[in-house]
Amino acid sequence: VHTLQRMFGCELDDDVTTRGNDQYGYDGEDFISLDLKTGTWTAVKPQAMNIKQTWESKGSDKYWKNFLERDCVHLLQSYTSYSRETLNRK
């Protein structure tokens, strides 16, 4: 039995500063992650090199960078706004 884990998301501090992450683990160890500064996948394990090359050739690095820096932040802002409205109801 093998385990593949993925964790991705974005953070918004003070409605200005944003951060995002997208990382995979395999059998409990780091495997591959997206470096948002460079916009490239980082293969933590040598076995992840083929996946890195395939994903980058298909543009998934650009897709996920855009998603985490724009779409995810927009969704987070929307959900935060909805939460405030709900919490402020009397």
PDB file of C-alpha atoms in Angstrom:
ATOM      1  CA  VAL A   1       0.000   0.000   0.000  1.00  0.00           C
ATOM      2  CA  HIS A   2       1.281   3.455  -0.936  1.00  0.00           C
ATOM      3  CA  THR A   3       0.011   6.885   0.058  1.00  0.00           C
ATOM      4  CA  LEU A   4      -0.054  10.057  -2.037  1.00  0.00           C
ATOM      5  CA  GLN A   5      -0.871  13.259  -0.176  1.00  0.00           C
ATOM      6  CA  ARG A   6      -1.457  16.734  -1.536  1.00  0.00           C
ATOM      7  CA  MET A   7      -1.706  20.010   0.303  1.00  0.00           C
ATOM      8  CA  PHE A   8      -2.421  23.250  -1.489  1.00  0.00           C
ATOM      9  CA  GLY A   9      -3.919  26.582  -0.610  1.00  0.00           C
ATOM     10  CA  CYS A  10      -3.411  30.286  -0.227  1.00  0.00           C
ATOM     11  CA  GLU A  11      -3.104  32.763   2.612  1.00  0.00           C
ATOM     12  CA  LEU A  12      -4.186  36.376   2.814  1.00  0.00           C
ATOM     13  CA  ASP A  13      -2.755  38.656   5.503  1.00  0.00           C
ATOM     14  CA  ASP A  14      -4.453  41.993   6.182  1.00  0.00           C
ATOM     15  CA  ASP A  15      -6.197  41.783   2.791  1.00  0.00           C
ATOM     16  CA  VAL A  16      -2.874  42.662   1.105  1.00  0.00           C
ATOM     17  CA  THR A  17      -0.073  40.097   1.416  1.00  0.00           C
ATOM     18  CA  THR A  18      -0.656  36.718  -0.212  1.00  0.00           C
ATOM     19  CA  ARG A  19       1.123  33.385  -0.122  1.00  0.00           C
ATOM     20  CA  GLY A  20       0.331  30.057  -1.675  1.00  0.00           C
ATOM     21  CA  ASN A  21       1.589  26.516  -1.640  1.00  0.00           C
ATOM     22  CA  ASP A  22       1.145  23.296  -3.565  1.00  0.00           C
ATOM     23  CA  GLN A  23       3.050  20.260  -2.391  1.00  0.00           C
ATOM     24  CA  TYR A  24       2.843  16.504  -2.659  1.00  0.00           C
ATOM     25  CA  GLY A  25       4.053  13.769  -0.375  1.00  0.00           C
ATOM     26  CA  TYR A  26       4.523  10.109  -1.184  1.00  0.00           C
ATOM     27  CA  ASP A  27       4.557   7.453   1.529  1.00  0.00           C
ATOM     28  CA  GLY A  28       4.933  10.121   4.207  1.00  0.00           C
ATOM     29  CA  GLU A  29       7.879  11.961   2.613  1.00  0.00           C
ATOM     30  CA  ASP A  30       8.046  15.188   0.618  1.00  0.00           C
ATOM     31  CA  PHE A  31       7.952  14.410  -3.096  1.00  0.00           C
ATOM     32  CA  ILE A  32       7.373  17.467  -5.304  1.00  0.00           C
ATOM     33  CA  SER A  33       6.277  21.058  -4.705  1.00  0.00           C
ATOM     34  CA  LEU A  34       5.562  24.220  -6.646  1.00  0.00           C
ATOM     35  CA  ASP A  35       7.945  27.129  -6.042  1.00  0.00           C
ATOM     36  CA  LEU A  36       5.770  30.207  -6.548  1.00  0.00           C
ATOM     37  CA  LYS A  37       8.773  32.551  -6.685  1.00  0.00           C
ATOM     38  CA  THR A  38      10.225  30.819  -9.742  1.00  0.00           C
ATOM     39  CA  GLY A  39       6.974  29.322 -11.018  1.00  0.00           C
ATOM     40  CA  THR A  40       8.542  25.891 -11.373  1.00  0.00           C
ATOM     41  CA  TRP A  41       8.083  22.500  -9.772  1.00  0.00           C
ATOM     42  CA  THR A  42      10.801  21.367  -7.379  1.00  0.00           C
ATOM     43  CA  ALA A  43      11.420  17.629  -7.394  1.00  0.00           C
ATOM     44  CA  VAL A  44      12.390  16.756  -3.834  1.00  0.00           C
ATOM     45  CA  LYS A  45      13.004  13.116  -4.743  1.00  0.00           C
ATOM     46  CA  PRO A  46      14.822  11.946  -7.890  1.00  0.00           C
ATOM     47  CA  GLN A  47      11.774   9.820  -8.709  1.00  0.00           C
ATOM     48  CA  ALA A  48       9.753  13.032  -9.136  1.00  0.00           C
ATOM     49  CA  MET A  49      11.882  14.350 -12.033  1.00  0.00           C
ATOM     50  CA  ASN A  50       9.733  12.688 -14.714  1.00  0.00           C
ATOM     51  CA  ILE A  51       6.586  14.137 -13.169  1.00  0.00           C
ATOM     52  CA  LYS A  52       8.206  17.589 -12.954  1.00  0.00           C
ATOM     53  CA  GLN A  53       9.147  17.510 -16.638  1.00  0.00           C
ATOM     54  CA  THR A  54       5.721  16.244 -17.703  1.00  0.00           C
ATOM     55  CA  TRP A  55       3.809  18.789 -15.641  1.00  0.00           C
ATOM     56  CA  GLU A  56       5.991  21.682 -16.820  1.00  0.00           C
ATOM     57  CA  SER A  57       5.680  20.607 -20.461  1.00  0.00           C
ATOM     58  CA  LYS A  58       1.886  20.650 -20.061  1.00  0.00           C
ATOM     59  CA  GLY A  59       1.863  24.060 -18.356  1.00  0.00           C
ATOM     60  CA  SER A  60       0.588  22.897 -14.982  1.00  0.00           C
ATOM     61  CA  ASP A  61       3.217  25.039 -13.264  1.00  0.00           C
ATOM     62  CA  LYS A  62       1.751  28.179 -14.842  1.00  0.00           C
ATOM     63  CA  TYR A  63      -1.827  27.056 -14.213  1.00  0.00           C
ATOM     64  CA  TRP A  64      -1.303  26.369 -10.500  1.00  0.00           C
ATOM     65  CA  LYS A  65       0.822  29.496  -9.974  1.00  0.00           C
ATOM     66  CA  ASN A  66      -1.992  31.581 -11.466  1.00  0.00           C
ATOM     67  CA  PHE A  67      -4.641  29.707  -9.479  1.00  0.00           C
ATOM     68  CA  LEU A  68      -2.838  30.098  -6.152  1.00  0.00           C
ATOM     69  CA  GLU A  69      -1.914  33.759  -6.644  1.00  0.00           C
ATOM     70  CA  ARG A  70      -5.205  34.953  -8.149  1.00  0.00           C
ATOM     71  CA  ASP A  71      -8.199  32.602  -8.114  1.00  0.00           C
ATOM     72  CA  CYS A  72      -7.530  31.115  -4.688  1.00  0.00           C
ATOM     73  CA  VAL A  73      -7.005  34.566  -3.163  1.00  0.00           C
ATOM     74  CA  HIS A  74     -10.203  35.863  -4.787  1.00  0.00           C
ATOM     75  CA  LEU A  75     -12.157  32.893  -3.413  1.00  0.00           C
ATOM     76  CA  LEU A  76     -10.622  33.391   0.020  1.00  0.00           C
ATOM     77  CA  GLN A  77     -11.586  37.082  -0.012  1.00  0.00           C
ATOM     78  CA  SER A  78     -15.150  36.150  -0.982  1.00  0.00           C
ATOM     79  CA  TYR A  79     -15.467  33.511   1.738  1.00  0.00           C
ATOM     80  CA  THR A  80     -13.984  35.881   4.306  1.00  0.00           C
ATOM     81  CA  SER A  81     -16.498  38.545   3.311  1.00  0.00           C
ATOM     82  CA  TYR A  82     -19.393  36.070   3.583  1.00  0.00           C
ATOM     83  CA  SER A  83     -18.153  34.961   6.992  1.00  0.00           C
ATOM     84  CA  ARG A  84     -17.978  38.540   8.255  1.00  0.00           C
ATOM     85  CA  GLU A  85     -21.530  39.195   7.087  1.00  0.00           C
ATOM     86  CA  THR A  86     -22.780  36.079   8.869  1.00  0.00           C
ATOM     87  CA  LEU A  87     -20.882  36.796  12.081  1.00  0.00           C
ATOM     88  CA  ASN A  88     -22.052  40.423  12.171  1.00  0.00           C
ATOM     89  CA  ARG A  89     -25.746  39.477  12.006  1.00  0.00           C
ATOM     90  CA  LYS A  90     -27.664  39.957  15.217  1.00  0.00           C
TER      91      LYS A  90
END
